[in-house]
PDB file of C-alpha atoms in Angstrom:
ATOM      1  CA  MET J   1       0.030  -0.060   0.171  1.00  0.00           C
ATOM      2  CA  ARG J   2       2.769   2.251   0.660  1.00  0.00           C
ATOM      3  CA  HIS J   3       4.449   1.594  -2.690  1.00  0.00           C
ATOM      4  CA  THR J   4       0.912   2.615  -4.248  1.00  0.00           C
ATOM      5  CA  ALA J   5       0.434   5.704  -2.340  1.00  0.00           C
ATOM      6  CA  PHE J   6       4.184   7.049  -3.638  1.00  0.00           C
ATOM      7  CA  ARG J   7       3.307   5.889  -7.060  1.00  0.00           C
ATOM      8  CA  HIS J   8       0.613   8.379  -7.100  1.00  0.00           C
ATOM      9  CA  LEU J   9       2.231  10.879  -5.319  1.00  0.00           C
ATOM     10  CA  THR J  10       4.855  10.993  -8.206  1.00  0.00           C
ATOM     11  CA  ALA J  11       2.542  10.903 -10.786  1.00  0.00           C
ATOM     12  CA  ALA J  12       0.616  13.983  -9.024  1.00  0.00           C
ATOM     13  CA  ILE J  13       4.251  15.716  -9.211  1.00  0.00           C
ATOM     14  CA  LEU J  14       4.777  14.790 -12.685  1.00  0.00           C
ATOM     15  CA  LEU J  15       1.463  16.222 -13.740  1.00  0.00           C
ATOM     16  CA  ALA J  16       1.785  19.747 -12.150  1.00  0.00           C
ATOM     17  CA  MET J  17       5.522  20.158 -13.567  1.00  0.00           C
ATOM     18  CA  THR J  18       3.996  19.478 -16.976  1.00  0.00           C
ATOM     19  CA  ALA J  19       1.264  21.908 -16.700  1.00  0.00           C
ATOM     20  CA  THR J  20       3.662  24.583 -15.152  1.00  0.00           C
ATOM     21  CA  ALA J  21       6.492  24.170 -17.950  1.00  0.00           C
ATOM     22  CA  PRO J  22       4.838  26.551 -20.695  1.00  0.00           C
ATOM     23  CA  ALA J  23       3.749  28.852 -18.579  1.00  0.00           C
ATOM     24  CA  MET J  24       7.619  29.110 -17.140  1.00  0.00           C
ATOM     25  CA  ALA J  25       8.840  29.235 -20.566  1.00  0.00           C
ATOM     26  CA  GLN J  26       6.345  31.902 -21.847  1.00  0.00           C
ATOM     27  CA  SER J  27       6.855  34.632 -19.042  1.00  0.00           C
ATOM     28  CA  PRO J  28       9.717  36.422 -18.789  1.00  0.00           C
ATOM     29  CA  VAL J  29      12.495  37.123 -15.586  1.00  0.00           C
ATOM     30  CA  THR J  30      10.883  38.894 -12.864  1.00  0.00           C
ATOM     31  CA  ASP J  31      13.866  39.041 -10.464  1.00  0.00           C
ATOM     32  CA  PRO J  32      15.919  41.963 -11.105  1.00  0.00           C
ATOM     33  CA  GLY J  33      19.048  40.004  -9.879  1.00  0.00           C
ATOM     34  CA  LEU J  34      19.016  37.331 -12.755  1.00  0.00           C
ATOM     35  CA  ALA J  35      20.184  38.135 -16.221  1.00  0.00           C
ATOM     36  CA  THR J  36      20.390  35.967 -18.804  1.00  0.00           C
ATOM     37  CA  THR J  37      23.637  35.802 -20.494  1.00  0.00           C
ATOM     38  CA  PRO J  38      24.054  34.060 -23.949  1.00  0.00           C
ATOM     39  CA  GLY J  39      25.877  31.232 -24.122  1.00  0.00           C
ATOM     40  CA  PRO J  40      27.921  30.065 -26.867  1.00  0.00           C
ATOM     41  CA  ALA J  41      25.504  28.284 -28.327  1.00  0.00           C
ATOM     42  CA  THR J  42      22.984  31.363 -28.750  1.00  0.00           C
ATOM     43  CA  ASN J  43      22.137  32.064 -32.307  1.00  0.00           C
ATOM     44  CA  PRO J  44      22.718  35.729 -32.924  1.00  0.00           C
ATOM     45  CA  GLY J  45      20.427  36.636 -35.551  1.00  0.00           C
ATOM     46  CA  ILE J  46      17.460  35.233 -33.161  1.00  0.00           C
ATOM     47  CA  GLN J  47      15.904  38.297 -31.710  1.00  0.00           C
ATOM     48  CA  ALA J  48      13.693  38.669 -28.874  1.00  0.00           C
ATOM     49  CA  ALA J  49      10.249  39.312 -30.007  1.00  0.00           C
ATOM     50  CA  PRO J  50       8.922  42.400 -29.030  1.00  0.00           C
ATOM     51  CA  GLN J  51       6.318  42.484 -26.036  1.00  0.00           C
ATOM     52  CA  PRO J  52       2.574  42.773 -26.923  1.00  0.00           C
ATOM     53  CA  VAL J  53       0.356  45.571 -25.648  1.00  0.00           C
ATOM     54  CA  THR J  54      -1.517  44.571 -22.962  1.00  0.00           C
ATOM     55  CA  ALA J  55      -4.928  45.989 -23.000  1.00  0.00           C
ATOM     56  CA  GLU J  56      -4.844  47.740 -19.767  1.00  0.00           C
ATOM     57  CA  ALA J  57      -2.483  50.124 -21.826  1.00  0.00           C
ATOM     58  CA  LEU J  58      -4.564  50.886 -24.726  1.00  0.00           C
ATOM     59  CA  PRO J  59      -6.785  53.346 -23.079  1.00  0.00           C
ATOM     60  CA  ALA J  60      -3.713  55.126 -21.864  1.00  0.00           C
ATOM     61  CA  ALA J  61      -2.016  55.678 -25.420  1.00  0.00           C
ATOM     62  CA  GLU J  62      -5.674  56.546 -26.864  1.00  0.00           C
ATOM     63  CA  ASP J  63      -5.995  59.249 -23.993  1.00  0.00           C
ATOM     64  CA  ALA J  64      -2.627  60.856 -24.594  1.00  0.00           C
ATOM     65  CA  ALA J  65      -3.031  60.751 -28.460  1.00  0.00           C
ATOM     66  CA  THR J  66      -6.455  62.393 -27.798  1.00  0.00           C
ATOM     67  CA  GLU J  67      -5.164  65.004 -25.598  1.00  0.00           C
ATOM     68  CA  GLU J  68      -2.211  65.908 -27.653  1.00  0.00           C
ATOM     69  CA  THR J  69      -4.686  66.532 -30.611  1.00  0.00           C
ATOM     70  CA  ALA J  70      -6.783  68.579 -28.571  1.00  0.00           C
ATOM     71  CA  ILE J  71      -3.979  70.516 -27.875  1.00  0.00           C
ATOM     72  CA  GLU J  72      -2.885  71.505 -31.424  1.00  0.00           C
ATOM     73  CA  GLU J  73      -6.197  72.232 -32.274  1.00  0.00           C
ATOM     74  CA  ASP J  74      -6.480  74.453 -29.465  1.00  0.00           C
ATOM     75  CA  ALA J  75      -3.365  76.082 -30.916  1.00  0.00           C
ATOM     76  CA  MET J  76      -5.122  76.242 -34.363  1.00  0.00           C
ATOM     77  CA  ALA J  77      -7.870  77.843 -32.990  1.00  0.00           C
ATOM     78  CA  ALA J  78      -6.213  80.702 -31.118  1.00  0.00           C
ATOM     79  CA  THR J  79      -3.727  81.311 -34.286  1.00  0.00           C
ATOM     80  CA  LEU J  80      -6.767  81.292 -36.722  1.00  0.00           C
ATOM     81  CA  PRO J  81      -9.147  84.197 -37.097  1.00  0.00           C
ATOM     82  CA  HIS J  82     -12.868  83.432 -36.435  1.00  0.00           C
ATOM     83  CA  ASP J  83     -13.640  84.603 -40.530  1.00  0.00           C
ATOM     84  CA  LEU J  84     -11.828  84.558 -43.368  1.00  0.00           C
ATOM     85  CA  SER J  85     -13.875  86.824 -45.124  1.00  0.00           C
ATOM     86  CA  PRO J  86     -12.071  90.005 -46.397  1.00  0.00           C
ATOM     87  CA  ILE J  87     -13.935  92.172 -43.119  1.00  0.00           C
ATOM     88  CA  GLY J  88     -12.412  89.221 -40.848  1.00  0.00           C
ATOM     89  CA  MET J  89      -8.983  89.071 -42.385  1.00  0.00           C
ATOM     90  CA  PHE J  90      -8.911  93.007 -41.747  1.00  0.00           C
ATOM     91  CA  MET J  91     -10.157  92.973 -37.926  1.00  0.00           C
ATOM     92  CA  ALA J  92      -7.736  90.039 -37.790  1.00  0.00           C
ATOM     93  CA  ALA J  93      -4.842  92.120 -39.420  1.00  0.00           C
ATOM     94  CA  ASP J  94      -1.681  94.198 -37.404  1.00  0.00           C
ATOM     95  CA  ILE J  95      -2.502  97.903 -36.711  1.00  0.00           C
ATOM     96  CA  VAL J  96       0.375  98.525 -39.666  1.00  0.00           C
ATOM     97  CA  VAL J  97      -1.431  96.223 -42.407  1.00  0.00           C
ATOM     98  CA  LYS J  98      -5.011  97.364 -40.809  1.00  0.00           C
ATOM     99  CA  ALA J  99      -3.598 101.099 -41.512  1.00  0.00           C
ATOM    100  CA  VAL J 100      -2.731 100.350 -44.944  1.00  0.00           C
ATOM    101  CA  MET J 101      -5.809  98.380 -45.839  1.00  0.00           C
ATOM    102  CA  THR J 102      -7.837 101.831 -44.152  1.00  0.00           C
ATOM    103  CA  GLY J 103      -5.463 104.614 -46.317  1.00  0.00           C
ATOM    104  CA  LEU J 104      -6.094 102.561 -49.417  1.00  0.00           C
ATOM    105  CA  ALA J 105     -10.048 101.797 -48.896  1.00  0.00           C
ATOM    106  CA  LEU J 106     -10.206 105.705 -48.872  1.00  0.00           C
ATOM    107  CA  ALA J 107      -7.916 106.374 -51.733  1.00  0.00           C
ATOM    108  CA  SER J 108     -10.552 104.331 -53.031  1.00  0.00           C
ATOM    109  CA  ILE J 109     -13.469 105.842 -52.105  1.00  0.00           C
ATOM    110  CA  ALA J 110     -11.851 109.320 -53.469  1.00  0.00           C
ATOM    111  CA  THR J 111     -11.006 107.582 -56.936  1.00  0.00           C
ATOM    112  CA  TRP J 112     -15.028 107.043 -57.187  1.00  0.00           C
ATOM    113  CA  THR J 113     -15.973 110.241 -55.951  1.00  0.00           C
ATOM    114  CA  VAL J 114     -13.351 112.430 -58.349  1.00  0.00           C
ATOM    115  CA  TRP J 115     -14.900 110.297 -61.155  1.00  0.00           C
ATOM    116  CA  LEU J 116     -18.521 111.065 -60.803  1.00  0.00           C
ATOM    117  CA  VAL J 117     -18.073 114.530 -59.638  1.00  0.00           C
ATOM    118  CA  LYS J 118     -15.585 115.347 -62.851  1.00  0.00           C
ATOM    119  CA  SER J 119     -17.365 113.157 -65.320  1.00  0.00           C
ATOM    120  CA  LEU J 120     -20.538 115.716 -64.504  1.00  0.00           C
ATOM    121  CA  GLU J 121     -18.569 118.581 -64.318  1.00  0.00           C
ATOM    122  CA  LEU J 122     -16.990 117.551 -67.959  1.00  0.00           C
ATOM    123  CA  ALA J 123     -20.323 116.505 -69.613  1.00  0.00           C
ATOM    124  CA  ALA J 124     -21.518 120.038 -68.624  1.00  0.00           C
ATOM    125  CA  ALA J 125     -18.628 121.892 -69.579  1.00  0.00           C
ATOM    126  CA  ARG J 126     -18.386 120.443 -73.140  1.00  0.00           C
ATOM    127  CA  ARG J 127     -22.304 120.508 -73.755  1.00  0.00           C
ATOM    128  CA  ARG J 128     -21.968 124.412 -72.944  1.00  0.00           C
ATOM    129  CA  VAL J 129     -19.271 124.968 -74.539  1.00  0.00           C
ATOM    130  CA  ARG J 130     -20.075 123.291 -78.270  1.00  0.00           C
ATOM    131  CA  ARG J 131     -23.242 125.508 -77.636  1.00  0.00           C
ATOM    132  CA  ASP J 132     -21.516 128.690 -77.357  1.00  0.00           C
ATOM    133  CA  LEU J 133     -19.373 127.899 -79.985  1.00  0.00           C
ATOM    134  CA  ALA J 134     -21.996 127.133 -82.705  1.00  0.00           C
ATOM    135  CA  MET J 135     -23.709 130.500 -81.801  1.00  0.00           C
ATOM    136  CA  LEU J 136     -19.949 132.410 -82.449  1.00  0.00           C
ATOM    137  CA  ASP J 137     -19.646 130.666 -85.846  1.00  0.00           C
ATOM    138  CA  GLU J 138     -23.357 132.126 -86.826  1.00  0.00           C
ATOM    139  CA  ALA J 139     -22.501 135.513 -85.585  1.00  0.00           C
ATOM    140  CA  ARG J 140     -21.189 138.107 -88.196  1.00  0.00           C
ATOM    141  CA  SER J 141     -19.856 140.435 -85.311  1.00  0.00           C
ATOM    142  CA  LEU J 142     -18.603 141.099 -81.885  1.00  0.00           C
ATOM    143  CA  ALA J 143     -21.433 142.678 -80.954  1.00  0.00           C
ATOM    144  CA  GLU J 144     -24.301 139.945 -82.409  1.00  0.00           C
ATOM    145  CA  ALA J 145     -21.984 137.837 -80.408  1.00  0.00           C
ATOM    146  CA  VAL J 146     -22.489 140.043 -77.351  1.00  0.00           C
ATOM    147  CA  THR J 147     -26.509 139.713 -78.337  1.00  0.00           C
ATOM    148  CA  GLY J 148     -26.292 136.321 -78.466  1.00  0.00           C
ATOM    149  CA  MET J 149     -24.898 135.327 -75.212  1.00  0.00           C
ATOM    150  CA  ASP J 150     -26.667 138.139 -72.972  1.00  0.00           C
ATOM    151  CA  GLY J 151     -26.538 136.636 -69.660  1.00  0.00           C
ATOM    152  CA  GLN J 152     -24.714 133.752 -70.102  1.00  0.00           C
ATOM    153  CA  ARG J 153     -21.604 132.581 -68.298  1.00  0.00           C
ATOM    154  CA  GLY J 154     -18.917 130.424 -68.991  1.00  0.00           C
ATOM    155  CA  PRO J 155     -15.695 130.243 -70.527  1.00  0.00           C
ATOM    156  CA  ALA J 156     -17.024 131.015 -73.901  1.00  0.00           C
ATOM    157  CA  ALA J 157     -18.572 134.249 -72.420  1.00  0.00           C
ATOM    158  CA  ALA J 158     -15.408 135.085 -70.377  1.00  0.00           C
ATOM    159  CA  LEU J 159     -13.765 135.001 -74.175  1.00  0.00           C
ATOM    160  CA  VAL J 160     -16.595 137.692 -75.436  1.00  0.00           C
ATOM    161  CA  ARG J 161     -16.218 139.749 -72.641  1.00  0.00           C
ATOM    162  CA  ALA J 162     -12.196 140.162 -72.764  1.00  0.00           C
ATOM    163  CA  ALA J 163     -12.564 140.856 -76.140  1.00  0.00           C
ATOM    164  CA  VAL J 164     -15.236 143.882 -75.473  1.00  0.00           C
ATOM    165  CA  ALA J 165     -12.928 144.845 -72.577  1.00  0.00           C
ATOM    166  CA  GLU J 166      -9.835 145.304 -74.738  1.00  0.00           C
ATOM    167  CA  THR J 167     -11.652 146.985 -77.603  1.00  0.00           C
ATOM    168  CA  ARG J 168     -13.288 149.330 -75.242  1.00  0.00           C
ATOM    169  CA  ILE J 169     -10.223 150.098 -73.417  1.00  0.00           C
ATOM    170  CA  THR J 170      -8.706 151.134 -76.773  1.00  0.00           C
ATOM    171  CA  ARG J 171     -10.894 153.208 -77.825  1.00  0.00           C
ATOM    172  CA  GLU J 172     -10.471 154.980 -74.385  1.00  0.00           C
ATOM    173  CA  VAL J 173      -6.828 155.229 -74.777  1.00  0.00           C
ATOM    174  CA  THR J 174      -7.032 156.274 -78.759  1.00  0.00           C
ATOM    175  CA  ALA J 175      -9.627 158.735 -77.887  1.00  0.00           C
ATOM    176  CA  GLY J 176     -12.292 157.731 -79.899  1.00  0.00           C
ATOM    177  CA  ARG J 177     -10.184 157.127 -83.024  1.00  0.00           C
ATOM    178  CA  PRO J 178      -9.858 154.546 -84.924  1.00  0.00           C
ATOM    179  CA  PRO J 179      -6.485 152.551 -84.691  1.00  0.00           C
ATOM    180  CA  ALA J 180      -3.586 152.802 -87.445  1.00  0.00           C
ATOM    181  CA  SER J 181      -3.156 149.264 -87.374  1.00  0.00           C
ATOM    182  CA  GLY J 182      -5.530 147.139 -85.563  1.00  0.00           C
ATOM    183  CA  ALA J 183      -2.398 144.407 -85.318  1.00  0.00           C
ATOM    184  CA  GLY J 184      -1.541 145.680 -81.708  1.00  0.00           C
ATOM    185  CA  LEU J 185      -5.504 145.606 -80.931  1.00  0.00           C
ATOM    186  CA  GLU J 186      -5.400 141.777 -81.949  1.00  0.00           C
ATOM    187  CA  SER J 187      -2.778 140.910 -80.324  1.00  0.00           C
ATOM    188  CA  ARG J 188      -3.565 142.511 -76.892  1.00  0.00           C
ATOM    189  CA  VAL J 189      -7.258 140.113 -77.298  1.00  0.00           C
ATOM    190  CA  ALA J 190      -5.329 137.071 -78.000  1.00  0.00           C
ATOM    191  CA  SER J 191      -2.844 137.600 -75.029  1.00  0.00           C
ATOM    192  CA  ARG J 192      -6.299 137.671 -72.850  1.00  0.00           C
ATOM    193  CA  LEU J 193      -8.064 134.905 -74.818  1.00  0.00           C
ATOM    194  CA  ALA J 194      -4.862 132.835 -74.613  1.00  0.00           C
ATOM    195  CA  ARG J 195      -5.126 133.356 -70.655  1.00  0.00           C
ATOM    196  CA  ILE J 196      -8.929 132.767 -70.010  1.00  0.00           C
ATOM    197  CA  GLU J 197      -8.107 129.533 -71.906  1.00  0.00           C
ATOM    198  CA  ALA J 198      -5.296 128.610 -69.507  1.00  0.00           C
ATOM    199  CA  ARG J 199      -7.270 129.147 -66.592  1.00  0.00           C
ATOM    200  CA  ALA J 200     -10.743 127.171 -67.762  1.00  0.00           C
ATOM    201  CA  GLY J 201      -8.162 124.313 -68.632  1.00  0.00           C
ATOM    202  CA  ARG J 202      -6.744 124.237 -65.204  1.00  0.00           C
ATOM    203  CA  MET J 203     -10.093 124.986 -63.706  1.00  0.00           C
ATOM    204  CA  ILE J 204     -11.532 121.861 -65.469  1.00  0.00           C
ATOM    205  CA  ALA J 205      -8.337 119.743 -64.701  1.00  0.00           C
ATOM    206  CA  ARG J 206      -8.626 120.107 -60.932  1.00  0.00           C
ATOM    207  CA  GLY J 207      -8.798 116.934 -58.955  1.00  0.00           C
ATOM    208  CA  THR J 208      -7.799 114.645 -61.336  1.00  0.00           C
ATOM    209  CA  GLY J 209      -4.132 114.718 -59.767  1.00  0.00           C
ATOM    210  CA  ILE J 210      -5.297 112.754 -57.192  1.00  0.00           C
ATOM    211  CA  LEU J 211      -6.221 110.137 -59.662  1.00  0.00           C
ATOM    212  CA  ALA J 212      -2.426 109.978 -60.906  1.00  0.00           C
ATOM    213  CA  THR J 213      -0.930 109.931 -57.278  1.00  0.00           C
ATOM    214  CA  ILE J 214      -3.154 107.584 -56.334  1.00  0.00           C
ATOM    215  CA  GLY J 215      -2.604 105.235 -59.344  1.00  0.00           C
ATOM    216  CA  SER J 216       1.068 105.446 -58.870  1.00  0.00           C
ATOM    217  CA  THR J 217       1.326 104.941 -54.960  1.00  0.00           C
ATOM    218  CA  ALA J 218      -1.135 102.782 -54.418  1.00  0.00           C
ATOM    219  CA  PRO J 219       0.229  98.910 -55.412  1.00  0.00           C
ATOM    220  CA  PHE J 220       3.318 100.415 -53.282  1.00  0.00           C
ATOM    221  CA  VAL J 221       1.698 101.667 -50.068  1.00  0.00           C
ATOM    222  CA  GLY J 222      -0.344  98.088 -50.674  1.00  0.00           C
ATOM    223  CA  LEU J 223       2.904  95.807 -51.528  1.00  0.00           C
ATOM    224  CA  PHE J 224       4.094  97.910 -48.174  1.00  0.00           C
ATOM    225  CA  GLY J 225       1.472  96.174 -46.237  1.00  0.00           C
ATOM    226  CA  THR J 226       1.877  92.870 -47.502  1.00  0.00           C
ATOM    227  CA  VAL J 227       5.989  92.926 -46.440  1.00  0.00           C
ATOM    228  CA  TRP J 228       5.403  94.048 -43.172  1.00  0.00           C
ATOM    229  CA  GLY J 229       2.130  91.482 -42.646  1.00  0.00           C
ATOM    230  CA  ILE J 230       4.452  88.534 -44.288  1.00  0.00           C
ATOM    231  CA  MET J 231       7.474  89.629 -41.642  1.00  0.00           C
ATOM    232  CA  ASN J 232       5.339  89.093 -39.055  1.00  0.00           C
ATOM    233  CA  SER J 233       4.208  85.488 -40.161  1.00  0.00           C
ATOM    234  CA  PHE J 234       7.473  84.493 -40.610  1.00  0.00           C
ATOM    235  CA  ILE J 235       8.064  86.005 -37.011  1.00  0.00           C
ATOM    236  CA  GLY J 236       5.180  83.933 -35.772  1.00  0.00           C
ATOM    237  CA  ILE J 237       6.764  80.734 -37.371  1.00  0.00           C
ATOM    238  CA  SER J 238       9.896  81.661 -35.258  1.00  0.00           C
ATOM    239  CA  GLU J 239       7.917  81.821 -31.809  1.00  0.00           C
ATOM    240  CA  SER J 240       5.708  78.961 -32.661  1.00  0.00           C
ATOM    241  CA  GLN J 241       8.324  76.642 -33.584  1.00  0.00           C
ATOM    242  CA  THR J 242       6.022  75.184 -36.210  1.00  0.00           C
ATOM    243  CA  THR J 243       5.840  75.342 -40.301  1.00  0.00           C
ATOM    244  CA  ASN J 244       1.893  73.965 -39.949  1.00  0.00           C
ATOM    245  CA  LEU J 245       1.007  75.890 -42.828  1.00  0.00           C
ATOM    246  CA  ALA J 246      -2.824  76.194 -41.514  1.00  0.00           C
ATOM    247  CA  VAL J 247      -0.975  78.140 -38.153  1.00  0.00           C
ATOM    248  CA  VAL J 248       0.949  80.747 -40.487  1.00  0.00           C
ATOM    249  CA  ALA J 249      -1.661  81.005 -43.500  1.00  0.00           C
ATOM    250  CA  PRO J 250      -3.820  83.392 -42.294  1.00  0.00           C
ATOM    251  CA  GLY J 251      -1.340  86.363 -41.448  1.00  0.00           C
ATOM    252  CA  ILE J 252       0.056  85.713 -45.234  1.00  0.00           C
ATOM    253  CA  ALA J 253      -3.773  86.035 -46.230  1.00  0.00           C
ATOM    254  CA  GLU J 254      -4.011  88.952 -44.642  1.00  0.00           C
ATOM    255  CA  ALA J 255      -0.793  90.319 -46.064  1.00  0.00           C
ATOM    256  CA  LEU J 256      -1.655  89.867 -49.471  1.00  0.00           C
ATOM    257  CA  LEU J 257      -5.015  91.033 -48.590  1.00  0.00           C
ATOM    258  CA  ALA J 258      -3.741  94.557 -48.572  1.00  0.00           C
ATOM    259  CA  THR J 259      -1.689  94.253 -52.240  1.00  0.00           C
ATOM    260  CA  ALA J 260      -5.046  93.430 -53.440  1.00  0.00           C
ATOM    261  CA  ILE J 261      -6.905  96.492 -51.865  1.00  0.00           C
ATOM    262  CA  GLY J 262      -3.840  98.523 -53.162  1.00  0.00           C
ATOM    263  CA  LEU J 263      -4.354  97.418 -56.759  1.00  0.00           C
ATOM    264  CA  VAL J 264      -8.173  97.732 -56.261  1.00  0.00           C
ATOM    265  CA  ALA J 265      -7.629 101.474 -55.823  1.00  0.00           C
ATOM    266  CA  ALA J 266      -5.011 101.911 -58.003  1.00  0.00           C
ATOM    267  CA  ILE J 267      -6.384 100.365 -61.436  1.00  0.00           C
ATOM    268  CA  PRO J 268      -9.628 102.335 -61.487  1.00  0.00           C
ATOM    269  CA  ALA J 269      -7.575 105.677 -61.066  1.00  0.00           C
ATOM    270  CA  VAL J 270      -5.341 104.888 -63.874  1.00  0.00           C
ATOM    271  CA  ILE J 271      -8.165 103.974 -66.158  1.00  0.00           C
ATOM    272  CA  ILE J 272     -10.171 107.363 -64.868  1.00  0.00           C
ATOM    273  CA  TYR J 273      -7.357 109.453 -64.986  1.00  0.00           C
ATOM    274  CA  ASN J 274      -6.637 108.271 -68.796  1.00  0.00           C
ATOM    275  CA  ILE J 275     -10.405 108.876 -69.304  1.00  0.00           C
ATOM    276  CA  PHE J 276     -10.095 112.460 -68.175  1.00  0.00           C
ATOM    277  CA  ALA J 277      -7.316 113.060 -69.784  1.00  0.00           C
ATOM    278  CA  ARG J 278      -8.748 112.505 -73.255  1.00  0.00           C
ATOM    279  CA  ALA J 279     -11.753 114.371 -72.256  1.00  0.00           C
ATOM    280  CA  ILE J 280     -10.121 117.446 -71.123  1.00  0.00           C
ATOM    281  CA  THR J 281      -7.547 117.496 -74.068  1.00  0.00           C
ATOM    282  CA  GLY J 282     -10.927 117.638 -76.020  1.00  0.00           C
ATOM    283  CA  TYR J 283     -12.328 120.255 -74.078  1.00  0.00           C
ATOM    284  CA  ARG J 284      -9.257 122.547 -74.474  1.00  0.00           C
ATOM    285  CA  ALA J 285      -9.401 122.203 -78.269  1.00  0.00           C
ATOM    286  CA  GLU J 286     -13.251 123.137 -78.236  1.00  0.00           C
ATOM    287  CA  LEU J 287     -12.243 126.040 -76.040  1.00  0.00           C
ATOM    288  CA  ALA J 288      -9.511 127.211 -78.522  1.00  0.00           C
ATOM    289  CA  ASP J 289     -11.813 127.165 -81.487  1.00  0.00           C
ATOM    290  CA  ALA J 290     -14.270 129.420 -78.930  1.00  0.00           C
ATOM    291  CA  SER J 291     -11.414 131.409 -78.565  1.00  0.00           C
ATOM    292  CA  ALA J 292     -10.264 131.434 -82.673  1.00  0.00           C
ATOM    293  CA  ALA J 293     -14.157 132.119 -83.557  1.00  0.00           C
ATOM    294  CA  VAL J 294     -13.952 135.403 -80.718  1.00  0.00           C
ATOM    295  CA  ALA J 295     -10.717 136.656 -82.400  1.00  0.00           C
ATOM    296  CA  ARG J 296     -11.977 136.307 -86.140  1.00  0.00           C
ATOM    297  CA  LEU J 297     -14.906 138.210 -85.025  1.00  0.00           C
ATOM    298  CA  VAL J 298     -12.729 141.309 -83.429  1.00  0.00           C
ATOM    299  CA  SER J 299     -10.537 141.056 -87.157  1.00  0.00           C
ATOM    300  CA  ARG J 300     -13.778 141.449 -88.896  1.00  0.00           C
ATOM    301  CA  ASP J 301     -14.744 144.516 -86.929  1.00  0.00           C
ATOM    302  CA  LEU J 302     -11.422 146.003 -87.811  1.00  0.00           C
ATOM    303  CA  ASP J 303     -11.795 145.195 -91.304  1.00  0.00           C
ATOM    304  CA  ARG J 304     -15.101 147.327 -91.347  1.00  0.00           C
ATOM    305  CA  GLY J 305     -13.140 149.966 -89.980  1.00  0.00           C
ATOM    306  CA  GLY J 306     -13.887 150.061 -86.327  1.00  0.00           C
ATOM    307  CA  ILE J 307     -15.406 148.130 -83.307  1.00  0.00           C
ATOM    308  CA  ALA J 308     -18.808 149.215 -82.066  1.00  0.00           C
ATOM    309  CA  VAL J 309     -18.545 150.358 -78.374  1.00  0.00           C
ATOM    310  CA  VAL J 310     -20.418 147.595 -76.282  1.00  0.00           C
ATOM    311  CA  PRO J 311     -20.620 147.439 -72.250  1.00  0.00           C
ATOM    312  CA  ALA J 312     -19.053 144.388 -71.225  1.00  0.00           C
ATOM    313  CA  GLN J 313     -21.338 144.434 -68.341  1.00  0.00           C
ATOM    314  CA  THR J 314     -24.349 143.063 -70.569  1.00  0.00           C
ATOM    315  CA  ILE J 315     -22.685 139.469 -70.608  1.00  0.00           C
ATOM    316  CA  GLY J 316     -22.807 137.201 -67.787  1.00  0.00           C
ATOM    317  CA  GLY J 317     -19.695 136.196 -65.642  1.00  0.00           C
TER     318      GLY J 317
END
């Protein structure tokens, strides 16, 4: 019976050793004092298999990744403006870039204001001088021209008034006698008419100089705002230690908006200035025709033997 008990005990021990052997082969050595030293028979081509990620480590890694993503999103949200429309980028721009944009916007408003005012003024002036020129061409004497322009205003009326004033002064100087030669009177009348033409040309060209200034300087002012904004964007890249385009793109977009506004102000100004330059040249040519018509009337009266005294105040100013 003792032999049977011993045999059962031996079988139980062998069974227990057989059950624990695979677990011991798979589990790493937990005793820090033990170290495995590869023997001479160790194969160098065989590497230890990576430790599998346990179920407890997965939630911690996911939480860390989620937290890092949230931090990046918060940083991007703090950097990006809330609105990427032109108004939103203007509100988020640097103070210097904002001042450049404001100045260019005011320049654009000035351009369109000058266009509206000068268009109406030029249209009215050219219509009036054409009407007066038609009347001067039909007149046969200076007195008839004065009658036709009775109470009217404008450069053509000023031309007739200057010719009448000069002939009256000439008659006063010569004590009513006709001049020996009409060349002196024609020269003096031509001098008066030339000055009136120049004054009328300056008056009609007022306000167009600002168009030339805006057209030539607005692109460079916008470029200054762009350079300033891009410089701040690069400074932001250096401070944030990131090259993420989504972080620095809003600042670059705000800078480029300054150049866009500069072009919006400059291009119409140049086009409108060229249109006005051609229109003013045509107006001056028509005014020169009116001046020549008045000079012809004076010369015609001289050929008839004298000029009748016509009160200059009968013509409007």
